CSV table of N, CA and C and ligand atoms in Angstrom, one decimal:
chain,number,residue,atom,x,y,z
A,1,MET,N,0.6,-1.2,0.0
A,1,MET,CA,-0.8,-0.3,-0.2
A,1,MET,C,1.1,1.1,0.0
A,2,ASP,N,0.9,2.1,-1.0
A,2,ASP,CA,1.4,3.2,-1.1
A,2,ASP,C,0.8,4.5,0.0
A,3,ASP,N,1.4,5.7,0.4
A,3,ASP,CA,1.0,7.1,0.9
A,3,ASP,C,-0.1,7.1,-0.1
A,4,ARG,N,-0.2,7.7,-1.5
A,4,ARG,CA,-1.2,8.0,-1.8
A,4,ARG,C,-2.8,7.2,-1.4
A,5,GLN,N,-2.8,6.4,-2.3
A,5,GLN,CA,-4.0,5.1,-1.7
A,5,GLN,C,-4.5,5.0,-0.2
A,6,PHE,N,-3.6,5.0,1.5
A,6,PHE,CA,-4.2,5.2,2.2
A,6,PHE,C,-4.6,6.4,2.4
A,7,ARG,N,-3.8,8.0,2.1
A,7,ARG,CA,-4.6,8.6,1.8
A,7,ARG,C,-6.5,9.3,1.3
A,8,PHE,N,-5.6,8.6,0.8
A,8,PHE,CA,-7.3,8.1,-0.6
A,8,PHE,C,-7.8,7.5,0.5
A,9,ALA,N,-7.5,6.7,1.0
A,9,ALA,CA,-9.1,5.8,1.7
A,9,ALA,C,-9.5,6.5,2.8
A,10,MET,N,-8.3,7.3,4.1
A,10,MET,CA,-9.1,7.2,5.2
A,10,MET,C,-9.5,8.7,4.7
A,11,GLY,N,-9.3,9.8,3.4
A,11,GLY,CA,-10.5,10.8,2.9
A,11,GLY,C,-11.7,10.6,2.7
A,12,GLN,N,-11.6,8.9,2.6
A,12,GLN,CA,-13.6,8.5,2.3
A,12,GLN,C,-14.3,8.9,3.5
A,13,PHE,N,-13.5,9.2,4.8
A,13,PHE,CA,-14.3,9.6,6.4
A,13,PHE,C,-14.5,11.1,6.6
A,14,ALA,N,-15.7,11.4,6.2
A,14,ALA,CA,-16.4,12.7,6.4
A,14,ALA,C,-15.5,13.4,7.5
A,15,THR,N,-15.7,14.6,7.8
A,15,THR,CA,-15.3,15.3,9.1
A,15,THR,C,-15.5,16.4,9.1
A,16,GLY,N,-15.9,17.3,10.2
A,16,GLY,CA,-15.6,18.3,10.3
A,16,GLY,C,-14.2,19.2,10.5
A,17,VAL,N,-14.4,20.4,10.3
A,17,VAL,CA,-12.9,21.1,10.5
A,17,VAL,C,-12.5,21.7,11.6
A,18,ASN,N,-11.5,22.0,11.9
A,18,ASN,CA,-11.2,23.1,13.1
A,18,ASN,C,-10.0,23.5,13.1
A,19,VAL,N,-10.1,24.8,14.2
A,19,VAL,CA,-8.7,25.4,14.3
A,19,VAL,C,-8.5,25.0,15.4
A,20,ILE,N,-7.4,24.6,15.7
A,20,ILE,CA,-6.5,24.9,16.5
A,20,ILE,C,-5.6,25.3,16.9
A,21,THR,N,-5.4,25.9,18.3
A,21,THR,CA,-5.2,27.3,19.0
A,21,THR,C,-4.8,27.3,20.2
A,22,THR,N,-3.4,27.4,20.3
A,22,THR,CA,-2.5,28.2,21.5
A,22,THR,C,-1.7,29.1,21.9
A,23,GLU,N,-1.4,29.7,22.9
A,23,GLU,CA,-0.5,30.7,22.9
A,23,GLU,C,0.6,30.5,23.9
A,24,ALA,N,1.8,30.8,23.0
A,24,ALA,CA,3.1,30.5,23.9
A,24,ALA,C,3.8,31.3,23.7
A,25,ASP,N,4.9,32.6,25.0
A,25,ASP,CA,5.5,33.2,25.4
A,25,ASP,C,4.7,35.4,24.9
A,26,GLY,N,3.3,35.3,24.9
A,26,GLY,CA,2.4,35.9,25.0
A,26,GLY,C,2.2,36.3,23.3
A,27,ASN,N,2.2,34.3,22.3
A,27,ASN,CA,2.4,34.6,21.1
A,27,ASN,C,1.1,33.7,20.4
A,28,ILE,N,0.1,33.7,19.7
A,28,ILE,CA,-1.3,33.2,19.6
A,28,ILE,C,-0.7,32.2,18.1
A,29,HIS,N,-0.7,31.3,18.2
A,29,HIS,CA,-0.5,30.4,17.0
A,29,HIS,C,-2.2,29.7,16.8
A,30,GLY,N,-1.7,29.4,15.4
A,30,GLY,CA,-3.6,28.7,15.1
A,30,GLY,C,-3.0,27.6,14.2
A,31,MET,N,-2.9,26.4,13.2
A,31,MET,CA,-3.8,26.0,12.8
A,31,MET,C,-4.4,24.5,12.5
A,32,THR,N,-4.7,24.4,11.3
A,32,THR,CA,-6.0,23.6,11.0
A,32,THR,C,-5.5,22.0,11.1
A,33,ALA,N,-6.8,22.2,11.3
A,33,ALA,CA,-6.6,20.3,11.8
A,33,ALA,C,-7.9,20.1,11.1
A,34,ASN,N,-8.3,18.5,11.4
A,34,ASN,CA,-9.4,17.4,11.1
A,34,ASN,C,-8.9,16.2,12.3
A,35,ALA,N,-8.4,15.8,12.8
A,35,ALA,CA,-7.6,14.9,13.3
A,35,ALA,C,-8.4,15.2,14.7
A,36,PHE,N,-9.4,14.8,15.1
A,36,PHE,CA,-10.1,15.6,16.9
A,36,PHE,C,-11.3,14.2,16.9
A,37,MET,N,-11.4,13.7,18.0
A,37,MET,CA,-12.4,13.1,19.1
A,37,MET,C,-12.4,13.4,20.2
A,38,SER,N,-13.8,13.0,21.2
A,38,SER,CA,-14.3,13.6,21.6
A,38,SER,C,-13.4,11.7,21.9
A,39,VAL,N,-13.2,11.3,23.6
A,39,VAL,CA,-12.4,10.7,23.8
A,39,VAL,C,-12.7,9.8,25.6
A,40,SER,N,-13.6,10.9,26.3
A,40,SER,CA,-14.3,10.0,27.2
A,40,SER,C,-15.5,11.4,28.2
A,41,LEU,N,-16.4,10.8,28.8
A,41,LEU,CA,-17.1,11.2,28.8
A,41,LEU,C,-17.0,12.0,30.3
A,42,ASN,N,-16.5,10.9,31.6
A,42,ASN,CA,-16.1,11.1,32.2
A,42,ASN,C,-14.7,10.5,32.9
A,43,PRO,N,-14.2,11.3,33.0
A,43,PRO,CA,-13.7,12.9,32.5
A,43,PRO,C,-13.8,12.9,31.1
A,44,LYS,N,-14.1,14.6,31.4
A,44,LYS,CA,-14.2,14.9,30.1
A,44,LYS,C,-13.4,14.8,28.8
A,45,LEU,N,-12.7,13.7,27.8
A,45,LEU,CA,-11.6,14.2,27.3
A,45,LEU,C,-11.5,14.2,26.0
A,46,VAL,N,-10.5,15.0,25.5
A,46,VAL,CA,-10.6,15.0,23.8
A,46,VAL,C,-9.2,14.5,23.0
A,47,VAL,N,-9.2,14.8,22.0
A,47,VAL,CA,-8.1,14.3,21.8
A,47,VAL,C,-7.8,14.7,20.0
A,48,ILE,N,-6.5,15.8,19.7
A,48,ILE,CA,-5.6,16.2,18.7
A,48,ILE,C,-4.7,15.5,18.6
A,49,SER,N,-4.3,15.2,16.7
A,49,SER,CA,-3.2,14.4,16.4
A,49,SER,C,-2.2,15.5,15.4
A,50,VAL,N,-0.7,16.3,15.8
A,50,VAL,CA,-0.3,17.3,15.2
A,50,VAL,C,0.8,16.1,14.6
A,51,GLY,N,0.9,16.8,13.4
A,51,GLY,CA,2.3,15.9,12.5
A,51,GLY,C,3.4,16.5,12.7
A,52,GLU,N,4.6,16.1,13.0
A,52,GLU,CA,6.0,16.0,13.9
A,52,GLU,C,6.5,17.1,13.1
A,53,GLN,N,6.4,17.7,11.9
A,53,GLN,CA,6.7,19.1,11.2
A,53,GLN,C,6.1,20.0,11.8
A,54,ALA,N,4.7,20.2,12.1
A,54,ALA,CA,4.3,21.1,12.3
A,54,ALA,C,5.0,22.2,13.8
A,55,SER,N,4.8,23.6,13.2
A,55,SER,CA,5.4,24.5,14.3
A,55,SER,C,4.3,24.2,15.7
A,56,MET,N,3.0,23.7,15.8
A,56,MET,CA,2.3,24.0,16.9
A,56,MET,C,3.2,23.0,17.1
A,57,LEU,N,3.0,22.0,17.2
A,57,LEU,CA,4.2,20.6,17.9
A,57,LEU,C,4.3,21.5,19.8
A,58,GLU,N,5.7,22.0,19.3
A,58,GLU,CA,6.6,23.1,20.4
A,58,GLU,C,6.1,23.7,20.8
A,59,LYS,N,4.7,24.7,20.6
A,59,LYS,CA,3.9,25.1,20.9
A,59,LYS,C,3.1,25.0,22.5
A,60,ILE,N,2.5,23.7,21.7
A,60,ILE,CA,1.1,23.3,22.9
A,60,ILE,C,2.4,22.6,23.9
A,61,ARG,N,3.9,21.6,23.5
A,61,ARG,CA,4.6,21.2,25.0
A,61,ARG,C,4.7,22.3,25.2
A,62,LYS,N,5.3,23.6,24.9
A,62,LYS,CA,4.7,25.0,26.1
A,62,LYS,C,4.3,25.0,26.8
A,63,SER,N,3.1,26.1,25.9
A,63,SER,CA,1.7,25.9,26.5
A,63,SER,C,1.2,25.1,28.1
A,64,LYS,N,1.0,23.9,27.3
A,64,LYS,CA,0.0,22.4,28.1
A,64,LYS,C,-1.0,22.5,28.1
A,65,LYS,N,-1.7,23.9,26.2
A,65,LYS,CA,-2.7,23.3,26.7
A,65,LYS,C,-3.5,24.4,25.1
A,66,TYR,N,-4.2,23.7,24.5
A,66,TYR,CA,-5.2,24.6,23.3
A,66,TYR,C,-6.1,24.2,23.3
A,67,ALA,N,-6.7,25.0,23.1
A,67,ALA,CA,-8.0,25.2,22.2
A,67,ALA,C,-8.8,24.9,21.0
A,68,VAL,N,-10.0,24.6,21.2
A,68,VAL,CA,-10.5,24.0,19.4
A,68,VAL,C,-11.9,24.5,19.6
A,69,SER,N,-11.9,24.9,18.5
A,69,SER,CA,-12.8,26.0,17.1
A,69,SER,C,-13.5,25.1,15.8
A,70,ILE,N,-14.6,24.3,16.7
A,70,ILE,CA,-15.0,24.1,15.1
A,70,ILE,C,-16.0,24.8,14.5
A,71,LEU,N,-15.7,24.8,12.8
A,71,LEU,CA,-15.7,26.0,12.4
A,71,LEU,C,-17.3,26.3,11.5
A,72,SER,N,-17.3,27.4,11.5
A,72,SER,CA,-18.6,27.2,10.7
A,72,SER,C,-18.7,26.6,9.2
A,73,GLN,N,-19.5,27.1,8.4
A,73,GLN,CA,-19.3,26.7,6.5
A,73,GLN,C,-19.0,28.1,6.2
A,74,ASP,N,-19.6,28.7,7.0
A,74,ASP,CA,-19.1,30.1,6.2
A,74,ASP,C,-17.5,30.6,6.8
A,75,GLN,N,-16.7,29.3,6.8
A,75,GLN,CA,-15.2,29.7,7.5
A,75,GLN,C,-14.3,29.2,6.7
A,76,LYS,N,-14.3,29.0,5.6
A,76,LYS,CA,-14.0,28.3,4.9
A,76,LYS,C,-12.3,28.7,4.8
A,77,GLU,N,-12.4,30.1,4.5
A,77,GLU,CA,-11.0,31.1,4.3
A,77,GLU,C,-10.3,31.0,5.2
A,78,LEU,N,-10.9,31.2,6.6
A,78,LEU,CA,-9.6,30.2,7.8
A,78,LEU,C,-9.1,29.2,7.8
A,79,SER,N,-10.2,28.6,7.6
A,79,SER,CA,-9.4,26.7,7.6
A,79,SER,C,-8.2,27.1,6.8
A,80,MET,N,-8.1,27.7,5.3
A,80,MET,CA,-7.4,27.7,4.3
A,80,MET,C,-6.1,29.3,4.6
A,81,LEU,N,-6.3,30.1,5.7
A,81,LEU,CA,-5.5,30.7,6.4
A,81,LEU,C,-4.7,29.7,6.8
A,82,PHE,N,-4.9,28.7,8.1
A,82,PHE,CA,-4.1,28.4,9.4
A,82,PHE,C,-4.2,26.9,8.5
A,83,ALA,N,-3.8,26.6,7.6
A,83,ALA,CA,-3.6,25.4,6.8
A,83,ALA,C,-1.9,26.1,6.3
A,84,GLY,N,-2.2,26.6,5.4
A,84,GLY,CA,-1.4,27.4,4.5
A,84,GLY,C,-2.0,27.9,3.6
A,85,GLN,N,-2.8,27.8,3.4
A,85,GLN,CA,-3.0,27.1,1.0
A,85,GLN,C,-3.4,28.9,1.5
A,86,ILE,N,-3.5,29.7,2.0
A,86,ILE,CA,-3.0,31.1,1.8
A,86,ILE,C,-2.1,31.7,2.8
A,87,LYS,N,-1.5,32.4,2.0
A,87,LYS,CA,-0.3,33.0,1.7
A,87,LYS,C,0.0,34.1,1.9
A,88,GLU,N,-0.8,34.4,3.0
A,88,GLU,CA,-0.9,35.9,3.4
A,88,GLU,C,-0.6,36.3,4.9
A,89,ASP,N,-0.7,37.5,5.4
A,89,ASP,CA,-0.3,38.0,6.8
A,89,ASP,C,-1.6,37.9,6.6
A,90,ARG,N,-2.2,37.8,8.1
A,90,ARG,CA,-3.4,38.7,7.9
A,90,ARG,C,-3.9,38.4,9.2
A,91,ASP,N,-4.5,39.9,9.6
A,91,ASP,CA,-4.8,40.2,11.5
A,91,ASP,C,-5.8,39.6,11.5
A,92,VAL,N,-6.3,38.6,12.7
A,92,VAL,CA,-7.2,37.7,12.7
A,92,VAL,C,-6.7,38.1,14.4
A,93,SER,N,-8.3,38.4,14.9
A,93,SER,CA,-8.8,38.6,16.0
A,93,SER,C,-9.6,37.0,16.6
A,94,PHE,N,-9.4,37.5,18.4
A,94,PHE,CA,-9.8,35.5,18.7
A,94,PHE,C,-10.1,36.5,19.9
A,95,ASP,N,-11.7,35.0,20.4
A,95,ASP,CA,-12.3,36.2,21.1
A,95,ASP,C,-11.3,34.6,22.6
A,96,ARG,N,-11.9,34.8,23.4
A,96,ARG,CA,-11.0,34.6,25.0
A,96,ARG,C,-12.2,33.2,25.3
A,97,LEU,N,-11.9,32.1,26.2
A,97,LEU,CA,-12.3,30.8,26.1
A,97,LEU,C,-11.9,30.2,27.6
A,98,ALA,N,-12.1,30.0,29.0
A,98,ALA,CA,-11.7,29.7,29.5
A,98,ALA,C,-9.8,30.3,29.6
A,99,GLY,N,-9.2,31.4,29.1
A,99,GLY,CA,-8.5,32.4,29.2
A,99,GLY,C,-7.5,32.3,27.8
A,100,LEU,N,-7.7,31.5,27.2
A,100,LEU,CA,-7.3,30.5,25.6
A,100,LEU,C,-8.0,30.9,24.7
A,101,PRO,N,-7.2,31.2,23.8
A,101,PRO,CA,-7.6,32.1,22.0
A,101,PRO,C,-8.7,30.9,22.0
A,102,VAL,N,-9.9,31.9,20.9
A,102,VAL,CA,-10.8,30.7,20.0
A,102,VAL,C,-10.8,32.0,19.0
A,103,ILE,N,-11.2,30.7,17.7
A,103,ILE,CA,-11.7,31.8,17.2
A,103,ILE,C,-13.1,32.0,16.0
A,104,GLU,N,-13.3,33.6,16.6
A,104,GLU,CA,-15.0,34.3,16.9
A,104,GLU,C,-15.1,33.8,15.7
A,105,GLY,N,-16.7,33.3,15.9
A,105,GLY,CA,-18.0,33.0,15.7
A,105,GLY,C,-17.7,31.5,14.6
A,106,ALA,N,-17.0,31.0,15.6
A,106,ALA,CA,-16.7,29.9,15.2
A,106,ALA,C,-18.0,28.7,15.7
A,107,HIS,N,-18.2,28.1,15.3
A,107,HIS,CA,-19.8,27.0,15.3
A,107,HIS,C,-19.3,26.7,17.4
A,108,THR,N,-18.5,26.1,17.2
A,108,THR,CA,-17.9,25.5,18.4
A,108,THR,C,-16.7,25.7,19.2
A,109,GLN,N,-16.3,26.0,20.7
A,109,GLN,CA,-14.8,26.5,20.7
A,109,GLN,C,-14.8,25.6,22.7
A,110,VAL,N,-14.1,24.6,22.1
A,110,VAL,CA,-13.7,23.9,23.3
A,110,VAL,C,-11.8,24.3,24.4
A,111,SER,N,-12.0,24.4,25.3
A,111,SER,CA,-10.2,25.4,25.8
A,111,SER,C,-9.8,23.5,26.5
A,112,CYS,N,-9.0,23.3,26.5
A,112,CYS,CA,-8.4,22.0,26.9
A,112,CYS,C,-7.1,22.4,27.6
A,113,GLU,N,-7.4,21.5,28.5
A,113,GLU,CA,-5.3,21.6,29.3
A,113,GLU,C,-4.8,20.3,28.9
A,114,VAL,N,-3.6,19.7,28.4
A,114,VAL,CA,-3.2,18.9,28.0
A,114,VAL,C,-3.0,18.1,29.6
A,115,VAL,N,-3.4,16.9,29.9
A,115,VAL,CA,-3.5,15.8,30.5
A,115,VAL,C,-2.7,13.8,30.1
A,116,ASN,N,-2.1,14.6,29.2
A,116,ASN,CA,-0.7,13.4,28.2
A,116,ASN,C,-1.1,13.5,27.2
A,117,GLU,N,0.2,13.1,26.5
A,117,GLU,CA,0.9,13.5,25.4
A,117,GLU,C,1.7,11.6,24.7
A,118,HIS,N,1.3,11.5,23.3
A,118,HIS,CA,1.9,10.4,23.0
A,118,HIS,C,1.8,10.1,21.7
A,119,VAL,N,3.6,10.0,21.5
A,119,VAL,CA,4.3,10.1,20.4
A,119,VAL,C,4.0,8.9,19.6
A,120,GLU,N,3.3,8.7,18.2
A,120,GLU,CA,2.6,7.3,17.7
A,120,GLU,C,3.1,7.6,15.8
A,121,GLY,N,3.6,7.2,15.3
A,121,GLY,CA,4.6,7.5,14.4
A,121,GLY,C,5.0,9.0,13.8
A,122,ASP,N,4.0,9.2,12.6
A,122,ASP,CA,5.4,10.8,12.6
A,122,ASP,C,4.5,12.0,13.4
A,123,HIS,N,3.4,11.8,13.6
A,123,HIS,CA,2.2,12.4,14.7
A,123,HIS,C,2.0,12.2,16.6
A,124,THR,N,1.8,13.1,16.5
A,124,THR,CA,1.4,13.2,18.6
A,124,THR,C,0.5,13.6,19.1
A,125,LEU,N,0.0,12.3,19.3
A,125,LEU,CA,-1.7,13.2,19.9
A,125,LEU,C,-1.7,13.5,21.9
A,126,PHE,N,-2.4,14.7,21.6
A,126,PHE,CA,-2.5,15.6,22.4
A,126,PHE,C,-3.6,15.2,23.5
A,127,ILE,N,-3.3,14.6,24.5
A,127,ILE,CA,-5.5,14.1,25.2
A,127,ILE,C,-5.7,15.5,25.7
A,128,GLY,N,-6.3,16.3,25.8
A,128,GLY,CA,-6.6,17.8,26.5
A,128,GLY,C,-8.3,16.9,27.8
A,129,LYS,N,-8.2,17.3,28.8
A,129,LYS,CA,-9.2,17.4,29.9
A,129,LYS,C,-9.8,19.0,29.8
A,130,VAL,N,-11.4,18.4,29.1
A,130,VAL,CA,-12.2,19.7,28.7
A,130,VAL,C,-12.0,20.9,30.5
A,131,ILE,N,-11.8,21.9,30.2
A,131,ILE,CA,-12.6,23.1,30.8
A,131,ILE,C,-13.0,24.0,31.3
A,132,ASP,N,-13.4,24.3,29.5
A,132,ASP,CA,-14.5,25.4,29.4
A,132,ASP,C,-15.2,24.8,27.8
A,133,LEU,N,-16.3,25.4,27.6
A,133,LEU,CA,-16.8,24.6,26.3
A,133,LEU,C,-18.2,25.9,25.5
A,134,LYS,N,-18.4,26.3,24.4
A,134,LYS,CA,-18.7,27.5,23.4
A,134,LYS,C,-19.5,27.4,22.3
A,135,LEU,N,-21.0,27.1,22.9
A,135,LEU,CA,-22.0,26.7,21.2
A,135,LEU,C,-22.1,27.9,20.3
A,136,GLN,N,-22.6,28.6,19.3
A,136,GLN,CA,-22.8,29.3,18.7
A,136,GLN,C,-24.0,28.7,17.8
A,137,ASP,N,-23.6,27.5,17.5
A,137,ASP,CA,-24.4,27.5,17.1
A,137,ASP,C,-25.7,27.8,16.0
A,138,CYS,N,-24.8,28.7,15.1
A,138,CYS,CA,-25.1,29.6,14.4
A,138,CYS,C,-25.4,29.1,12.7
A,139,SER,N,-24.7,28.5,12.6
A,139,SER,CA,-25.0,28.0,11.3
A,139,SER,C,-24.7,26.3,11.3
A,140,ASP,N,-24.5,25.6,9.5
A,140,ASP,CA,-24.1,24.5,10.0
A,140,ASP,C,-22.1,24.7,10.1
A,141,PRO,N,-22.4,23.3,10.4
A,141,PRO,CA,-20.4,23.0,10.5
A,141,PRO,C,-20.0,23.0,9.0
A,142,LEU,N,-18.3,23.6,8.7
A,142,LEU,CA,-18.0,23.4,7.9
A,142,LEU,C,-17.1,21.9,7.7
A,143,LEU,N,-17.3,21.4,6.7
A,143,LEU,CA,-17.0,19.9,5.6
A,143,LEU,C,-16.1,19.2,5.3
A,144,PHE,N,-15.3,18.1,5.5
A,144,PHE,CA,-14.2,18.2,4.7
A,144,PHE,C,-14.6,16.1,4.2
A,145,TYR,N,-13.9,16.3,3.0
A,145,TYR,CA,-14.8,14.9,2.5
A,145,TYR,C,-14.0,15.4,1.2
A,146,LYS,N,-13.1,14.1,0.7
A,146,LYS,CA,-12.6,13.2,0.0
A,146,LYS,C,-11.3,14.5,-0.5
A,147,GLY,N,-10.9,15.2,0.1
A,147,GLY,CA,-9.9,15.9,0.7
A,147,GLY,C,-10.3,16.9,-0.2
A,148,GLN,N,-11.7,17.3,-0.1
A,148,GLN,CA,-11.9,18.7,-0.3
A,148,GLN,C,-13.2,19.2,0.5
A,149,TYR,N,-13.6,21.2,1.2
A,149,TYR,CA,-14.3,21.4,1.7
A,149,TYR,C,-15.4,21.1,1.0
A,150,CYS,N,-16.3,20.8,2.0
A,150,CYS,CA,-18.0,20.8,1.8
A,150,CYS,C,-19.1,21.2,2.8
A,151,CYS,N,-20.1,21.3,2.6
A,151,CYS,CA,-21.2,21.9,3.5
A,151,CYS,C,-22.4,20.8,3.1
A,152,MET,N,-23.0,20.9,4.6
A,152,MET,CA,-24.3,19.9,4.3
A,152,MET,C,-25.3,20.9,3.5
A,153,LYS,N,-25.9,19.6,3.2
A,153,LYS,CA,-27.0,19.9,2.2
A,153,LYS,C,-28.2,20.5,3.1
A,154,ALA,N,-28.2,19.2,3.8
A,154,ALA,CA,-29.6,19.0,4.5
A,154,ALA,C,-29.8,18.1,5.8
A,155,SER,N,-29.9,19.1,6.9
A,155,SER,CA,-29.6,18.9,8.2
A,155,SER,C,-30.9,17.6,8.3
A,156,GLU,N,-31.3,16.8,8.2
A,156,GLU,CA,-31.9,15.9,7.5
A,156,GLU,C,-31.7,14.3,8.0
A,157,GLU,N,-32.6,13.9,9.4
A,157,GLU,CA,-32.2,12.3,9.9
A,157,GLU,C,-31.9,11.2,8.1
A,158,VAL,N,-31.5,10.6,8.1
A,158,VAL,CA,-31.4,9.7,7.3
A,158,VAL,C,-32.3,8.1,7.3
A,159,MET,N,-32.7,7.9,7.4
A,159,MET,CA,-33.8,7.1,7.5
A,159,MET,C,-33.6,5.5,7.1
B,1,FAD,P1,2.1,27.5,9.8
B,1,FAD,O1,2.2,26.6,8.3
B,1,FAD,O2,3.4,28.1,10.7
B,1,FAD,O3,0.7,28.1,10.3
B,1,FAD,C1,-0.3,28.0,9.6
B,1,FAD,C2,-0.9,29.2,8.9
B,1,FAD,O4,-1.2,29.8,10.1
B,1,FAD,C3,0.2,30.1,8.0
B,1,FAD,O5,-0.4,30.6,7.4
B,1,FAD,C4,-0.1,31.6,9.4
B,1,FAD,O6,0.9,32.6,8.9
B,1,FAD,C5,-0.5,31.0,9.9
B,1,FAD,N1,-1.3,30.9,11.3
B,1,FAD,C6,-0.7,31.0,12.6
B,1,FAD,N2,-1.2,31.9,13.3
B,1,FAD,C7,-1.8,33.1,13.3
B,1,FAD,C8,-1.8,34.0,14.2
B,1,FAD,N3,-2.0,34.4,15.2
B,1,FAD,N4,-2.5,35.0,13.3
B,1,FAD,C9,-2.8,34.9,11.5
B,1,FAD,N5,-2.6,33.5,11.1
B,1,FAD,C10,-1.9,33.2,11.7
B,1,FAD,N6,-1.9,18.7,10.1
B,1,FAD,C11,-1.8,18.0,11.4
B,1,FAD,O7,-0.7,18.1,12.1
B,1,FAD,N7,-3.4,17.5,11.8
B,1,FAD,C12,-4.8,17.7,11.4
B,1,FAD,O8,-5.3,16.6,12.0
B,1,FAD,C13,-4.5,18.1,10.3
B,1,FAD,N8,-5.7,18.0,9.2
B,1,FAD,C14,-5.8,19.1,8.5
B,1,FAD,C15,-7.0,19.0,7.5
B,1,FAD,C16,-6.9,20.4,7.2
B,1,FAD,C17,-8.7,19.9,6.7
B,1,FAD,C18,-6.5,20.4,6.4
B,1,FAD,C19,-6.7,22.0,5.0
B,1,FAD,C20,-4.6,20.4,6.7
B,1,FAD,C21,-4.9,20.1,8.0
B,1,FAD,N9,-3.6,19.9,9.1
B,1,FAD,C22,-3.3,18.9,9.8
B,1,FAD,C23,-1.9,20.5,7.8
B,1,FAD,C24,-1.7,21.3,8.2
B,1,FAD,O9,-3.2,22.6,9.1
B,1,FAD,C25,-1.1,22.4,8.1
B,1,FAD,O10,0.4,21.9,7.6
B,1,FAD,C26,-0.8,23.5,8.8
B,1,FAD,O11,0.3,24.6,7.9
B,1,FAD,C27,0.7,23.3,10.3
B,1,FAD,O12,0.7,23.8,10.5
B,1,FAD,P2,2.0,24.7,11.6
B,1,FAD,O13,1.8,24.8,13.2
B,1,FAD,O14,3.0,24.2,10.9
B,1,FAD,O15,1.5,26.6,11.2
């Protein structure tokens, strides 16, 4: 199996799109990520997966905290910016949740403290204990499927 085949297969799993944020030495850093899931209800834990090349890695190790902003479908441009797909310096203003920077107007914001870290292959999993969350629920979430951004056509339950 080659890398392309693996990526293609994993891309069949539709996800939301998040911006992970943290603050180290007074500087806010953001990174687009879709490797995110909830891990435990009691205690409330989530996990993110950060690549070994990402500058986010050392920043989270330093701050020991991160926030996850689940993007709304009108925030595709922010996803592209924080994935380095738009190569421009832009001024982004952030909200705060439990002291951590979060994306303004995001669908859902979650702030976490790192309680564990696992290096697995070329990624590091950061287990985060949820310290606060906020739902705006103003529009549908942005989706990512087969390597492309998309949106929900209708929020109807499949029978
Ligand atoms: P950089 O490449 O240094 O920064 C990313 C961009 O964010 C730069 O353009 C920078 O200018 C901008 N930026 C950062 N902070 C600010 C700020 N405060 N104000 C304004 N702009 C700022 N990678 C993973 O490791 N895990 C994943 O789960 C993952 N999922 C992805 C899902 C999608 C849909 C996409 C498109 C990409 C995903 N990536 C993931 C890839 C990842 O987003 C990129 O590799 C990213 O460039 C790595 O970020 P970095 O920390 O190295 O930061």
